[in-house]
Every structure is written in structure tokens, then in C-alpha cells.
Tab-separated table of C-alpha atoms and ligand atoms in Angstrom:
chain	number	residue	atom	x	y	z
A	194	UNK	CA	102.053	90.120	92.816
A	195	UNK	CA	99.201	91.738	90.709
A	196	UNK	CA	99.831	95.211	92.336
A	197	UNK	CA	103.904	94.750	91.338
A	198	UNK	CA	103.160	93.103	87.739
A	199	UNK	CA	100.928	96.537	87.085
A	200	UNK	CA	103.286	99.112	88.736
A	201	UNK	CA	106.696	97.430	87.105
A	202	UNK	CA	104.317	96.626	83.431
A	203	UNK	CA	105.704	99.152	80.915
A	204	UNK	CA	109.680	97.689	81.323
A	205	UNK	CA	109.489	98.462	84.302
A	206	UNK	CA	107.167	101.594	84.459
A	207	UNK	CA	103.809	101.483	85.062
A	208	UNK	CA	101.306	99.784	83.091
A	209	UNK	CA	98.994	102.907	82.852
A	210	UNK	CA	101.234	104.095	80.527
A	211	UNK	CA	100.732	102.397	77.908
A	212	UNK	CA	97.260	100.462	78.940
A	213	UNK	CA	93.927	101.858	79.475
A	214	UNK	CA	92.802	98.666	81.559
A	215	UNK	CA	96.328	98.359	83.101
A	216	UNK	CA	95.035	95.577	85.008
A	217	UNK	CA	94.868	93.304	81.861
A	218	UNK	CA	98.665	92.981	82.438
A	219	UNK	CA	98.648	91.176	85.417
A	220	UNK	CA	95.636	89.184	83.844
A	221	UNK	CA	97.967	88.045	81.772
A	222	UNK	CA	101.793	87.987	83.430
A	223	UNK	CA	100.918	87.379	86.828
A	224	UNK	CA	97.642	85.532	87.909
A	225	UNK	CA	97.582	82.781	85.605
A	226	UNK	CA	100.650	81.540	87.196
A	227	UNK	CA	99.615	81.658	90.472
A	228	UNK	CA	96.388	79.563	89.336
A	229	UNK	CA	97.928	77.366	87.196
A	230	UNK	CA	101.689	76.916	88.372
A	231	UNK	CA	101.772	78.224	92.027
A	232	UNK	CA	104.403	76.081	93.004
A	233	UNK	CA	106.575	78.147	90.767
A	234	UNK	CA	105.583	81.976	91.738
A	235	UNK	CA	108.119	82.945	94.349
A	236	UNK	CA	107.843	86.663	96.218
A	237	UNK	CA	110.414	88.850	98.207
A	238	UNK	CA	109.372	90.989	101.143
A	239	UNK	CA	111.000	92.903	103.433
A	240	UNK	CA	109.511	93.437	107.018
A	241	UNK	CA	106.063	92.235	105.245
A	242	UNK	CA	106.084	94.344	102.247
A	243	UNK	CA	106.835	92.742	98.938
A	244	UNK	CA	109.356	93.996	97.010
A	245	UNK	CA	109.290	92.127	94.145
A	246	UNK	CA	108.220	88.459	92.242
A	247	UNK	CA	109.085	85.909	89.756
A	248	UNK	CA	106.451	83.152	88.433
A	249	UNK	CA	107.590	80.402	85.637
A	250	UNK	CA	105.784	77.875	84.033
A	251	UNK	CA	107.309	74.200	84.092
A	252	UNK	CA	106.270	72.759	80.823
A	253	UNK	CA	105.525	76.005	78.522
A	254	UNK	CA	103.628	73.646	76.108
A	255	UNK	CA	101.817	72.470	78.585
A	256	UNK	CA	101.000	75.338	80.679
A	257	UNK	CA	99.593	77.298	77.561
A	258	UNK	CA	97.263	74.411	76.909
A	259	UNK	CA	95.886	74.652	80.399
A	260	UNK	CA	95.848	78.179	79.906
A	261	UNK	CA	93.635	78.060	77.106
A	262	UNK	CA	91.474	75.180	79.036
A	263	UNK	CA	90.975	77.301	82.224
A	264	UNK	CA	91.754	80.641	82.267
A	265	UNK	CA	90.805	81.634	78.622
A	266	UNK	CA	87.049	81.376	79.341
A	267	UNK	CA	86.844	83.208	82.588
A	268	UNK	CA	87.482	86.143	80.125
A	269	UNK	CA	85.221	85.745	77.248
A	270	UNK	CA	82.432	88.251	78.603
A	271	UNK	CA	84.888	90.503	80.224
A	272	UNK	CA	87.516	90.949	77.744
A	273	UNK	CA	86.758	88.938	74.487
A	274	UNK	CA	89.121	87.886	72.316
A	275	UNK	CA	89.725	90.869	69.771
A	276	UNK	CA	87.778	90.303	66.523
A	277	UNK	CA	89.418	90.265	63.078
A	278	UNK	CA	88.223	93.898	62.179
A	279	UNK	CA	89.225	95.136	65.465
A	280	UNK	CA	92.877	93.775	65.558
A	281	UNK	CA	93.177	95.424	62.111
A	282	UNK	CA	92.026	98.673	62.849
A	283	UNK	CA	93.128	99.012	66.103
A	284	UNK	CA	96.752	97.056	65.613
A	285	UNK	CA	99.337	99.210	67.576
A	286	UNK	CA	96.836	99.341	70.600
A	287	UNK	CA	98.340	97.406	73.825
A	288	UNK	CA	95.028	96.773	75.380
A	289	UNK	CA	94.255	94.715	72.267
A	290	UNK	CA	97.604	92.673	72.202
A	291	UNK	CA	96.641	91.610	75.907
A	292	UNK	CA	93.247	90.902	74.986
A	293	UNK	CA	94.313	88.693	72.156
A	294	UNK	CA	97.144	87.081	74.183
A	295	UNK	CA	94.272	86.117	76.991
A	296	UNK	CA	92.811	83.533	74.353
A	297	UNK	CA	95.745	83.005	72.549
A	298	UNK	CA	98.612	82.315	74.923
A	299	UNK	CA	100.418	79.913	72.744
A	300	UNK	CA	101.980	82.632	70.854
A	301	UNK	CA	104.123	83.673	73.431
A	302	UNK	CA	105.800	80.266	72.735
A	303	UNK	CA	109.241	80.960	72.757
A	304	UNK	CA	111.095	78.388	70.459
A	305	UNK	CA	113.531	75.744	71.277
A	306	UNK	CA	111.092	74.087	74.086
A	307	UNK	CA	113.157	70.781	74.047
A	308	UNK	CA	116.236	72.392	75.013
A	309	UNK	CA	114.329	74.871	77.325
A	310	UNK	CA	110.786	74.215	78.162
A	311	UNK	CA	110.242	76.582	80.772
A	312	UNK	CA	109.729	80.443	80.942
A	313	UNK	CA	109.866	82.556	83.465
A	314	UNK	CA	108.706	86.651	84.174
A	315	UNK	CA	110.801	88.758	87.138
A	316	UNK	CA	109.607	92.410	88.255
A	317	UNK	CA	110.802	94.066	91.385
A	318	UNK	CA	109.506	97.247	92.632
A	319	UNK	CA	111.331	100.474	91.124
A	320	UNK	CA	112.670	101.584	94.610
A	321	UNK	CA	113.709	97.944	95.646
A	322	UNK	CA	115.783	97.608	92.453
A	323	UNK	CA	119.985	97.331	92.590
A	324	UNK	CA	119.489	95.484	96.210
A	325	UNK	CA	120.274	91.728	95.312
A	326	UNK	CA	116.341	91.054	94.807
A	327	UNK	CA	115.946	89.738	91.673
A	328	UNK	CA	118.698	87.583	91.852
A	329	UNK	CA	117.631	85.812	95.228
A	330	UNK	CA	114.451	85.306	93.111
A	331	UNK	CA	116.188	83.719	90.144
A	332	UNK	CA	118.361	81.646	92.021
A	333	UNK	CA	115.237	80.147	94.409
A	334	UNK	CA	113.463	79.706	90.856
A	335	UNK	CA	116.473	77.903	89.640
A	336	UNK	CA	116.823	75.653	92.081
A	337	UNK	CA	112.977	74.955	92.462
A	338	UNK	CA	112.999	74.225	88.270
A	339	UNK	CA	116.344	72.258	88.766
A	340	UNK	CA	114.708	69.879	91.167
A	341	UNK	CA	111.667	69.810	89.136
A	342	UNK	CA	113.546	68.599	86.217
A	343	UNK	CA	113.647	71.053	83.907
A	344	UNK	CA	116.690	70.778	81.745
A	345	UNK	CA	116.822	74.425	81.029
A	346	UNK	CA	114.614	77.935	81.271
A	347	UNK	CA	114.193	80.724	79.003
A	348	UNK	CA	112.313	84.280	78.536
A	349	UNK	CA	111.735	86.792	76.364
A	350	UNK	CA	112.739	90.469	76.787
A	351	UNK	CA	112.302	93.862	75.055
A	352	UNK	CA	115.215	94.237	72.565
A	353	UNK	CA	115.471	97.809	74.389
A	354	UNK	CA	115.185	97.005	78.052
A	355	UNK	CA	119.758	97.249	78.482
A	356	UNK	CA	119.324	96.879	82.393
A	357	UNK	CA	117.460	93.744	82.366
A	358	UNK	CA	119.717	92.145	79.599
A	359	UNK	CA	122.789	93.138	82.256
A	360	UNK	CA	120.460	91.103	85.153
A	361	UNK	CA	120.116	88.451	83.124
A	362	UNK	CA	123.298	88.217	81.698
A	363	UNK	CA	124.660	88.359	85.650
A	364	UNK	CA	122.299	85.129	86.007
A	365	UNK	CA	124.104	83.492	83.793
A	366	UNK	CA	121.812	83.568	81.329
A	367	UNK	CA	122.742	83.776	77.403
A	368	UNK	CA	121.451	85.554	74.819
A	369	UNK	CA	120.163	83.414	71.954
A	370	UNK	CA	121.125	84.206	68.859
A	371	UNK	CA	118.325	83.212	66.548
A	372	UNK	CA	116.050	86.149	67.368
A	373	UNK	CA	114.063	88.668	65.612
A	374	UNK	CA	111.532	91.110	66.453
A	375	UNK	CA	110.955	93.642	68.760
A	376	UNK	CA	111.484	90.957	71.566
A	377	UNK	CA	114.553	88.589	72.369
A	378	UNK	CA	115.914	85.628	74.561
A	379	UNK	CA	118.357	85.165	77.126
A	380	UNK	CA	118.311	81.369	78.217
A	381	UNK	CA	120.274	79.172	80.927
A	382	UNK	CA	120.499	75.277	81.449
A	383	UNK	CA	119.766	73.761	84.341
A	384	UNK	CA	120.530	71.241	87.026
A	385	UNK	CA	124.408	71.336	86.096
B	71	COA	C1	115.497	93.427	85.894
B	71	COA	C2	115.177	93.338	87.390
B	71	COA	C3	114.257	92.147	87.643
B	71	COA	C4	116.497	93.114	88.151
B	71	COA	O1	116.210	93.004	89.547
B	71	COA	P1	117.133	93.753	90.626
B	71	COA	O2	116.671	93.346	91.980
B	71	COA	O3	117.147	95.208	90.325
B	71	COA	O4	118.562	93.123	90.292
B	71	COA	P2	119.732	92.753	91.335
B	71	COA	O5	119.952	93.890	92.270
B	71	COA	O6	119.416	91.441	91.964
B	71	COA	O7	120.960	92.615	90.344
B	71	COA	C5	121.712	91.405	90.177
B	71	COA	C6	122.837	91.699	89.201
B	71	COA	O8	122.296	92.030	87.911
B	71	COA	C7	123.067	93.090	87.322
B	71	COA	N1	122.188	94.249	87.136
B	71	COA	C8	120.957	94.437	87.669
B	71	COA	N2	120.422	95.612	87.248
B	71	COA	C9	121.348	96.168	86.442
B	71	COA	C10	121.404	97.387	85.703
B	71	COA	N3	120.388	98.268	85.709
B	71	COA	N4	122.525	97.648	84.988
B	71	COA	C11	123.553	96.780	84.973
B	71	COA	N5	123.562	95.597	85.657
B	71	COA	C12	122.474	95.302	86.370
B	71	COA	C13	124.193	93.400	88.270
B	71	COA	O9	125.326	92.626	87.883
B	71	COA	C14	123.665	92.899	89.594
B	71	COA	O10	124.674	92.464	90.483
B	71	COA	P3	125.484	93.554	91.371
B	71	COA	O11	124.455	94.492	91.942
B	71	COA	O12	126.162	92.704	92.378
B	71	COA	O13	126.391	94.232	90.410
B	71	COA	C15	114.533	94.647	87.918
B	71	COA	O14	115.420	95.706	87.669
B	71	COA	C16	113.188	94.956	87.315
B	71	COA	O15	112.165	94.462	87.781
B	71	COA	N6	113.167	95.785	86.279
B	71	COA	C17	111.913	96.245	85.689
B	71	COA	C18	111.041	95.157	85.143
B	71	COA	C19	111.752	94.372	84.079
B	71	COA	O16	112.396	94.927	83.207
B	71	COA	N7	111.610	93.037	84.192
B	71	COA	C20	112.168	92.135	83.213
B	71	COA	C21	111.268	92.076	82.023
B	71	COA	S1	111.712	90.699	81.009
């Protein structure tokens, strides 16, 4: 999962392009799922090999909290929490933005947490894409938030990445409207 959150990073490209540490993306999309919400990180593989992942967090409140409990500190030698000065002076740099979203994971709160209080990431493998695998992924995930009772699940996406707003869209997933910023939402109830 951390090899495929690295390689699929940069929507979709590798993370090396835009990180010099491109492991600090799966630091931060990938393993704290599996250590705090593994019941929720689902992989495809074909004849062994994955092909591609999706991991989701139940309760986003709640996971961010435990976030900042127990995975936060395993990273405050190793990649510190950006200081004022540095997030000024070095504000367009991605490495920083990951660094920063390590210890602060609450503000990738996406709004609206009553009506859908879970999240999700998906990433499959650039030659597996167009095959049917993200959407066996999303529909396993569905079910397995449906019976968890979650009422409904949501995610952010870059205003510029078309071809995942067409997969989500095909999920039945909407896009919200009250969005702003580079990022937006598509969002789907569940359990109906
Ligand atoms: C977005 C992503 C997860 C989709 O996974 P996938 O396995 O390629 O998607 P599927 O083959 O399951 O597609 C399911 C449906 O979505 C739609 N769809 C998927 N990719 C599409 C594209 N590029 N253009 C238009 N529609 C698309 C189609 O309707 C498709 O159904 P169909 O093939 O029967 O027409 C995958 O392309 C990916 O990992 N992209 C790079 C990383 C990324 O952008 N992740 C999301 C960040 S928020």
C-alpha cells in the first residue's frame, strides 16, 4: 500500500515529483490507516501482485484525534512539525505541507461530518487503471462502512484531477457544491 500511495502520489504520478522525501506521502495517506483503521484499508491483487488500495477512516473526528494521540509523535524527531518561520518562507514547498499535516491532521477535516463522517483515499497502479479496480474497491468499502454504520462518506479531490471526478461520479458519488480552494468534494450516502 505504501509502495502504490508513493508511485500513484502526484494525482496519480509519482510522488518524487513533487516531494523530495516522497515517502512522507504514504506517511501520511496510507500507513496511518492501516495502524489506526485497518479494518477499513482494503487491497486488489492480481495473481499476488497488488494493483491498487483504498483505506477510510470511520469517524473522521475521531480518527484525527487518534491521529494526533499516536501517530503524531512517532514523527517529532524525524520530521518535526514545520516551524512558523519555516512555513512562511518555505510556503509553496510540498514536503512542508506533509510535514505540517503529520501533526496537524485535523485540517484535512472535510466539513459536513454529521451528514458524512467518513473519508476515504483510492489509488490504483497507472497500468492497472480502466480495469474495474477501483470500483470493486469502492463498492467493498461501501459495503464494509454501510455495515459499520456510517450514514454517508466523503473525500476530497484536486479541482484538476477530470478522470477521478468521472470515477467518482460513476460511484455515485456527488459533487458538493459548497467548495472552494484548490481541492473539492464528491460525497455519497450510505446504507440505502
Ligand atoms: C481514480 C482511480 C482510483 C480510478 O480507478 P480505476 O480502477 O482506474 O477505475 P475503474 O476502471 O474501476 O472505473 C470505474 C468507472 O469510473 C469511470 N472512470 C474511471 N476512470 C475514468 C476516466 N479516466 N475517465 C472517465 N471515466 C472514468 C468509468 O465510468 C468507469 O467505468 P467503465 O470503465 O465501466 O466505463 C484511478 O484512476 C487512480 O488511482 N488514479 C490516480 C490516483 C487518483 O487520482 N486517486 C484519486 C485521488 S482523490
Amino acid at each position: 500500500m505504501r509502495r502504490i500511495c508513493v508511485a500513484t502520489g502526484d494525482a496519480g504520478e509519482h510522488a518524487r515529483n513533487i516531494l523530495n522525501e516522497p515517502e512522507l506521502m504514504a506517511h501520511v495517506f496510507a500507513s496511518p490507516y492501516l495502524a489506526l483503521q485497518p479494518d477499513l484499508c482494503f487491497v486488489a491483487e492480481l495473481a499476488g501482485q497488488p494493483l491498487g488500495y483504498v483505506v477510510a477512516a470511520r469517524d473522521s473526528v475521531g480518527f484525527f484525534r487518534d491521529w494526533r494521540r499516536h501517530w503524531s509523535p512517532r514523527f517529532v524527531h524525524s520530521h518535526p512539525a514545520p516551524t512558523r518561520r519555516e512555513s512562511l518562507l518555505r510556503a509553496g514547498d510540498a514536503d512542508v505541507q506533509l510535514r505540517s499535516l503529520l501533526h496537524r491532521p485535523c485540517s484535512m477535516l472535510l466539513p459536513d461530518t454529521e451528514t458524512y463522517p467518513s473519508h476515504l483515499h483510492v489509488n490504483v497502479l497507472a497500468g492497472a487503471r480502466g480495469r474495474g479496480v477501483g470500483a470493486a474497491l469502492l463498492r467493498v468499502l461501501f459495503q464494509a462502512l454501510a455495515e459499520a454504520g456510517s450514514p454517508g462518506v466523503q473525500l476530497g479531490v484536486r479541482a484538476t484531477n477530470a478522470s477521478a471526478h468521472a470515477f467518482y461520479r460513476a460511484m455515485g458519488m456527488t459533487r458538493l457544491s459548497l467548495d472552494d480552494g484548490p481541492a473539492i468534494r464528491f460525497a455519497r450516502p450510505l446504507g440505502r
